[in-house]
Amino acid sequence: MREVDADLTTLDRGIINAFQGGFPVTRRPFEPAAAALRERGVDVTGPELCERVRDLDAEGILSRFGALVNAEAIGGAASLVAMHAPEERYEAVAETVNEFTAVAHNYEREHPHLNMWFVVSVADHPDPDKDGSDRVEEVLAEIEAATGQETYNLPKLREFHVGAKFLVDGPVSDGDVDLSGVGPDVSPTARTTLTPAERDLVVEIQGGLPITETPYADVAAAIDADVDWVIETIRRFEQEGKIRRVGVIPNHYALGYTENGMTVWDVPEDALDEVGPAVADLPFVTHCYERPRHAGVWEYNFFAMTHGRTEAESERRIAEVRDLMAEYWDVSEDDWDTLFSTRILKKTGIRIADRADSNTA
């Protein structure tokens, strides 16, 4: 356990473990949230809970509090991209890639060839005959022209799991509190576009909710909307998949989860349907996708992201993924790899506003 854990109170630990998803969407959400903690033996009132969440956010233990918007469901497209940057030009190539506003994240990763990994996020294509994936390809062509390096597009073909939880020792250690049902009953719609009012709501909450006892009322005031409409729309967005979850989002580095390993696997096609859900069920796997291969350069079609607080813990978790894989197919040492991130080159987040704008009707 890293030193930061020693500075966390019992209440802090309860907040981190309990509310990484499934926070109430009601006028005064900290009241039922505090009641849930009291049921787990953590004595706290609604106002005290709100104040402590605000402090944890200010201290950097939390990245933010609020809704995790699913950019893919809002509009546009995103893709993971790998490339080789020659050692003697690495910094210059990184600087050039990072200058593209469509590049949201960029990491240096340990790999003998593909040592730069970034995410391209774009709005819907302005040409009605094309889509977001076409715009991604255009951006990659521009990056290749600017850097002189070939890019390898690795879009998500299938999502098995997205749901990072970073738990600490203490109350609610299994992180199983779910208060997402605390709120109005709503019905999802079949609409894929946003209304102008919904667009304003998405943009307002993308960076987090106000950490007050009445966060949804504060959002309503900011966009000149009715508070009940804000609450009902956020609840509906949860059901429609436009919002993945509402809650606290820990800074996993601050909690000591510094070992970030992207495991990649050459899974036989006929095993993917079983392997994907099985790996996704592992509690320490935060992202799990099927992605395309690139013959002769990249032979892996399955990605599973793991996190650990020490190198030894990370290695144990990766070994657990391998052991599970071996239950479904004959895994050899050439069939998988782990790419550890060695440096964050850029991390600005997905530009939700542009994607929402292009999908508003």
XYZ file of C-alpha atoms in Angstrom:
361
model
C 0.000 0.000 0.000
C 1.362 3.340 -0.976
C 1.825 6.200 1.479
C -1.246 8.076 0.261
C -3.469 5.413 1.831
C -2.199 6.333 5.271
C -3.667 9.810 4.835
C -7.186 8.597 3.989
C -9.773 8.559 6.763
C -12.433 5.902 7.157
C -14.918 8.301 5.587
C -12.559 8.960 2.660
C -12.217 5.244 2.026
C -15.957 4.748 2.203
C -16.550 7.544 -0.314
C -13.961 6.203 -2.752
C -15.220 2.627 -2.561
C -18.955 3.287 -2.476
C -19.509 6.008 -5.026
C -17.472 5.227 -8.136
C -20.785 4.568 -9.829
C -24.477 4.619 -9.048
C -24.755 7.981 -7.302
C -28.308 9.273 -6.727
C -29.847 11.561 -9.330
C -32.276 13.482 -7.164
C -32.612 17.002 -5.825
C -30.481 16.413 -2.724
C -28.357 13.375 -3.656
C -25.948 13.534 -0.721
C -28.731 12.661 1.734
C -29.472 9.136 0.393
C -25.750 8.685 -0.295
C -24.923 9.452 3.355
C -27.705 7.104 4.486
C -26.128 4.300 2.439
C -22.772 4.894 4.129
C -24.399 4.898 7.580
C -25.884 1.490 6.752
C -22.293 0.348 6.124
C -21.105 1.660 9.492
C -19.748 5.040 8.351
C -21.358 7.778 10.439
C -21.854 10.837 8.223
C -24.579 13.342 7.358
C -25.435 14.613 3.901
C -23.761 18.007 4.390
C -20.659 16.364 5.886
C -20.451 13.958 2.950
C -20.744 16.786 0.443
C -18.027 18.770 2.189
C -15.638 15.811 2.256
C -16.181 15.016 -1.418
C -15.399 18.666 -2.151
C -12.200 18.434 -0.099
C -11.080 15.195 -1.777
C -11.598 16.853 -5.146
C -9.586 19.905 -4.102
C -6.798 17.690 -2.720
C -6.493 15.781 -6.006
C -7.582 12.448 -4.552
C -10.564 12.663 -6.887
C -10.229 13.654 -10.530
C -13.772 14.945 -10.384
C -17.305 14.286 -9.204
C -20.170 13.881 -11.607
C -21.285 12.111 -14.756
C -18.979 10.070 -16.960
C -20.260 10.995 -20.414
C -20.038 8.308 -23.093
C -18.611 10.362 -25.943
C -19.325 7.632 -28.482
C -23.057 7.833 -27.755
C -23.035 11.639 -27.934
C -21.720 11.800 -31.506
C -18.571 11.662 -33.593
C -15.966 8.942 -33.338
C -12.753 8.037 -31.557
C -9.992 5.545 -32.217
C -6.827 4.241 -30.604
C -3.792 4.723 -32.843
C -0.281 3.307 -32.637
C 2.843 4.520 -34.411
C 6.604 4.238 -34.390
C 8.581 7.333 -33.484
C 12.348 6.991 -34.124
C 14.350 7.456 -30.936
C 16.369 10.337 -32.354
C 13.173 12.208 -33.331
C 10.863 11.007 -30.604
C 10.302 14.349 -28.872
C 9.761 16.187 -32.154
C 7.275 13.578 -33.377
C 5.418 13.703 -30.059
C 5.224 17.485 -30.218
C 3.846 17.359 -33.751
C 1.233 14.727 -32.894
C 0.167 16.634 -29.784
C -0.414 19.803 -31.819
C -3.436 18.154 -33.440
C -6.531 19.151 -31.482
C -8.131 15.819 -32.393
C -5.472 14.012 -30.323
C -6.921 13.680 -26.823
C -4.439 11.356 -25.100
C -0.916 10.357 -26.036
C 1.321 7.883 -24.183
C 4.809 6.550 -24.607
C 4.618 2.775 -24.201
C 7.223 0.036 -23.996
C 7.306 -1.772 -27.344
C 10.239 -2.471 -29.676
C 8.464 -0.780 -32.585
C 5.101 0.805 -31.757
C 6.237 3.145 -28.996
C 3.655 5.932 -29.268
C -0.055 5.399 -28.605
C -2.679 8.095 -28.878
C -6.439 8.568 -29.101
C -8.002 10.549 -31.922
C -11.432 12.017 -31.158
C -13.453 13.784 -33.856
C -16.907 15.208 -34.460
C -19.188 13.775 -37.110
C -17.946 14.340 -40.652
C -19.319 17.522 -42.259
C -19.977 15.558 -45.444
C -23.339 13.769 -44.955
C -22.102 10.868 -47.097
C -19.247 10.203 -44.654
C -19.080 9.413 -40.960
C -16.778 9.936 -37.993
C -14.515 7.037 -38.950
C -13.832 8.736 -42.271
C -12.824 11.879 -40.393
C -10.473 9.821 -38.187
C -8.757 8.499 -41.323
C -8.372 12.050 -42.633
C -6.742 13.169 -39.381
C -4.369 10.193 -39.495
C -3.382 11.074 -43.059
C -2.577 14.596 -41.852
C -0.514 13.225 -38.942
C 1.420 10.924 -41.276
C 2.163 13.819 -43.624
C 3.310 16.001 -40.723
C 5.506 13.389 -39.013
C 6.630 11.169 -41.878
C 5.586 8.149 -39.788
C 2.971 5.534 -40.601
C -0.011 5.231 -38.263
C -1.881 2.054 -37.355
C -5.561 2.639 -36.693
C -7.024 0.372 -34.011
C -10.705 1.302 -33.678
C -12.882 -0.521 -31.204
C -14.658 -3.398 -32.946
C -16.364 -4.689 -29.840
C -16.561 -3.400 -26.282
C -16.621 -6.064 -23.595
C -16.147 -3.792 -20.601
C -15.510 -0.180 -19.643
C -15.775 0.493 -15.930
C -12.673 1.378 -14.018
C -12.968 0.996 -10.255
C -10.017 1.756 -8.028
C -10.748 0.444 -4.545
C -8.855 0.959 -1.302
C -8.855 -0.875 2.022
C -11.742 0.161 4.222
C -15.555 0.272 4.266
C -17.462 -1.024 1.245
C -14.302 -2.762 0.077
C -16.189 -4.565 -2.699
C -17.554 -1.300 -4.110
C -21.050 -2.726 -4.460
C -23.169 0.294 -3.497
C -25.491 1.260 -6.367
C -27.869 4.157 -5.820
C -28.561 4.810 -9.500
C -32.190 3.855 -8.888
C -32.625 6.776 -6.478
C -34.333 9.212 -8.796
C -37.366 9.553 -11.044
C -38.654 6.764 -13.246
C -37.935 7.607 -16.877
C -38.076 5.810 -20.205
C -35.287 5.789 -22.794
C -35.918 7.127 -26.269
C -34.762 5.861 -29.648
C -33.329 9.230 -30.693
C -29.671 9.267 -31.685
C -29.381 13.044 -32.023
C -29.429 15.648 -29.244
C -31.822 18.528 -28.866
C -30.220 21.956 -28.335
C -31.172 21.811 -24.644
C -29.641 18.343 -24.273
C -26.496 19.580 -25.985
C -26.211 22.406 -23.448
C -26.655 19.922 -20.594
C -23.965 17.553 -21.914
C -21.466 20.370 -22.329
C -22.241 21.742 -18.859
C -21.727 18.432 -17.036
C -18.879 16.932 -19.086
C -16.234 18.262 -16.690
C -18.099 17.316 -13.532
C -21.010 18.413 -11.374
C -20.872 21.244 -8.838
C -19.972 19.730 -5.475
C -22.840 21.233 -3.551
C -25.799 19.737 -1.730
C -27.950 20.588 -4.782
C -25.694 19.886 -7.805
C -28.471 19.268 -10.318
C -30.244 22.499 -9.361
C -26.959 24.339 -9.856
C -26.582 22.802 -13.323
C -30.160 23.801 -14.133
C -29.448 27.371 -13.101
C -26.278 27.467 -15.209
C -28.112 26.484 -18.406
C -31.413 28.198 -17.559
C -33.346 24.929 -17.415
C -35.861 23.352 -15.058
C -34.211 21.255 -12.353
C -36.672 18.378 -12.761
C -35.896 18.292 -16.499
C -32.154 18.158 -15.730
C -32.634 15.286 -13.282
C -34.938 13.352 -15.599
C -32.637 13.859 -18.587
C -29.532 12.690 -16.730
C -31.447 9.617 -15.541
C -32.605 8.945 -19.096
C -29.086 9.444 -20.451
C -27.894 6.764 -18.018
C -30.446 4.336 -19.441
C -29.642 5.257 -23.041
C -25.899 4.844 -22.508
C -25.062 8.500 -23.089
C -23.844 8.603 -19.484
C -21.936 5.554 -18.281
C -22.271 6.360 -14.580
C -22.572 9.162 -12.054
C -20.285 9.297 -9.040
C -16.796 10.089 -7.847
C -13.927 9.514 -10.265
C -10.718 8.845 -8.323
C -7.313 10.005 -9.430
C -5.902 6.500 -9.609
C -2.341 7.795 -9.552
C -3.081 9.594 -6.271
C -4.412 6.317 -4.861
C -1.175 4.593 -5.789
C -2.382 2.764 -8.898
C 0.688 3.763 -10.876
C 1.336 0.488 -12.724
C -0.689 0.748 -15.917
C -0.368 -2.328 -18.143
C -2.085 -2.704 -21.506
C -2.180 -6.434 -22.165
C -2.688 -7.439 -25.789
C -3.575 -10.910 -27.069
C -3.762 -12.816 -30.336
C -7.004 -14.604 -29.500
C -8.406 -17.161 -31.966
C -11.540 -15.752 -33.572
C -13.681 -18.670 -32.436
C -12.709 -18.060 -28.786
C -13.448 -14.314 -28.638
C -17.124 -14.671 -27.709
C -16.200 -16.573 -24.554
C -12.877 -14.917 -23.721
C -14.209 -11.352 -23.868
C -16.906 -11.608 -21.177
C -14.695 -13.805 -18.976
C -11.813 -11.304 -18.918
C -14.255 -8.418 -18.542
C -15.497 -9.975 -15.287
C -12.073 -9.678 -13.645
C -12.418 -6.832 -11.115
C -9.049 -5.250 -11.926
C -9.621 -5.094 -15.703
C -10.808 -1.558 -16.432
C -11.149 -1.691 -20.226
C -11.608 -4.687 -22.501
C -11.991 -4.493 -26.299
C -11.666 -6.340 -29.573
C -9.579 -4.319 -32.067
C -8.266 -5.076 -35.580
C -4.930 -6.640 -36.413
C -2.389 -5.150 -38.834
C -0.734 -8.040 -40.652
C 3.027 -8.161 -40.284
C 3.117 -5.331 -37.747
C 0.466 -5.939 -35.111
C -1.025 -9.407 -34.657
C -3.076 -8.779 -31.523
C -6.864 -8.456 -31.640
C -7.795 -8.294 -27.935
C -6.903 -5.550 -25.435
C -7.348 -5.681 -21.655
C -6.140 -2.808 -19.471
C -5.009 -3.640 -15.951
C -3.864 -1.412 -13.088
C -1.852 -2.196 -9.964
C -0.318 -0.318 -7.052
C 3.028 -2.083 -7.254
C 4.964 -3.814 -10.013
C 4.466 -7.136 -8.220
C 0.701 -6.605 -7.950
C 0.526 -5.672 -11.613
C 2.449 -8.791 -12.609
C 0.126 -10.968 -10.510
C -2.915 -9.495 -12.178
C -1.499 -9.943 -15.667
C -0.683 -13.564 -14.788
C -4.291 -14.005 -13.693
C -5.493 -12.751 -17.073
C -3.147 -15.212 -18.787
C -4.341 -18.104 -16.631
C -7.927 -17.281 -17.488
C -7.080 -17.040 -21.173
C -5.498 -20.486 -20.995
C -8.855 -21.949 -19.984
C -10.187 -21.138 -23.447
C -7.250 -21.639 -25.805
C -3.633 -22.788 -25.894
C -1.730 -19.582 -25.087
C 1.937 -19.422 -26.060
C 4.451 -16.730 -25.127
C 4.249 -15.346 -28.672
C 0.495 -14.850 -28.384
C 0.501 -11.927 -25.979
C 2.407 -8.955 -24.646
C 2.106 -6.203 -22.045
C 2.735 -2.596 -22.997
C 3.482 -0.500 -19.925
C 3.106 3.251 -20.226
C 6.352 5.025 -19.416
C 5.247 8.612 -19.959
C 2.103 10.674 -20.476
C 2.753 12.824 -23.536
C -0.656 14.502 -23.674
C -3.895 14.184 -21.744
C -6.562 16.753 -22.505
C -9.680 14.616 -22.535
C -12.244 14.004 -25.238
C -13.653 17.224 -26.707
C -17.307 16.487 -26.008
C -18.574 19.920 -27.087
C -17.463 19.501 -30.712
C -18.959 16.029 -30.900
C -22.226 17.150 -29.303
C -22.455 20.165 -31.632
C -22.182 17.987 -34.715
C -24.957 15.686 -33.462
C -27.484 18.328 -32.389
C -30.672 18.664 -34.390
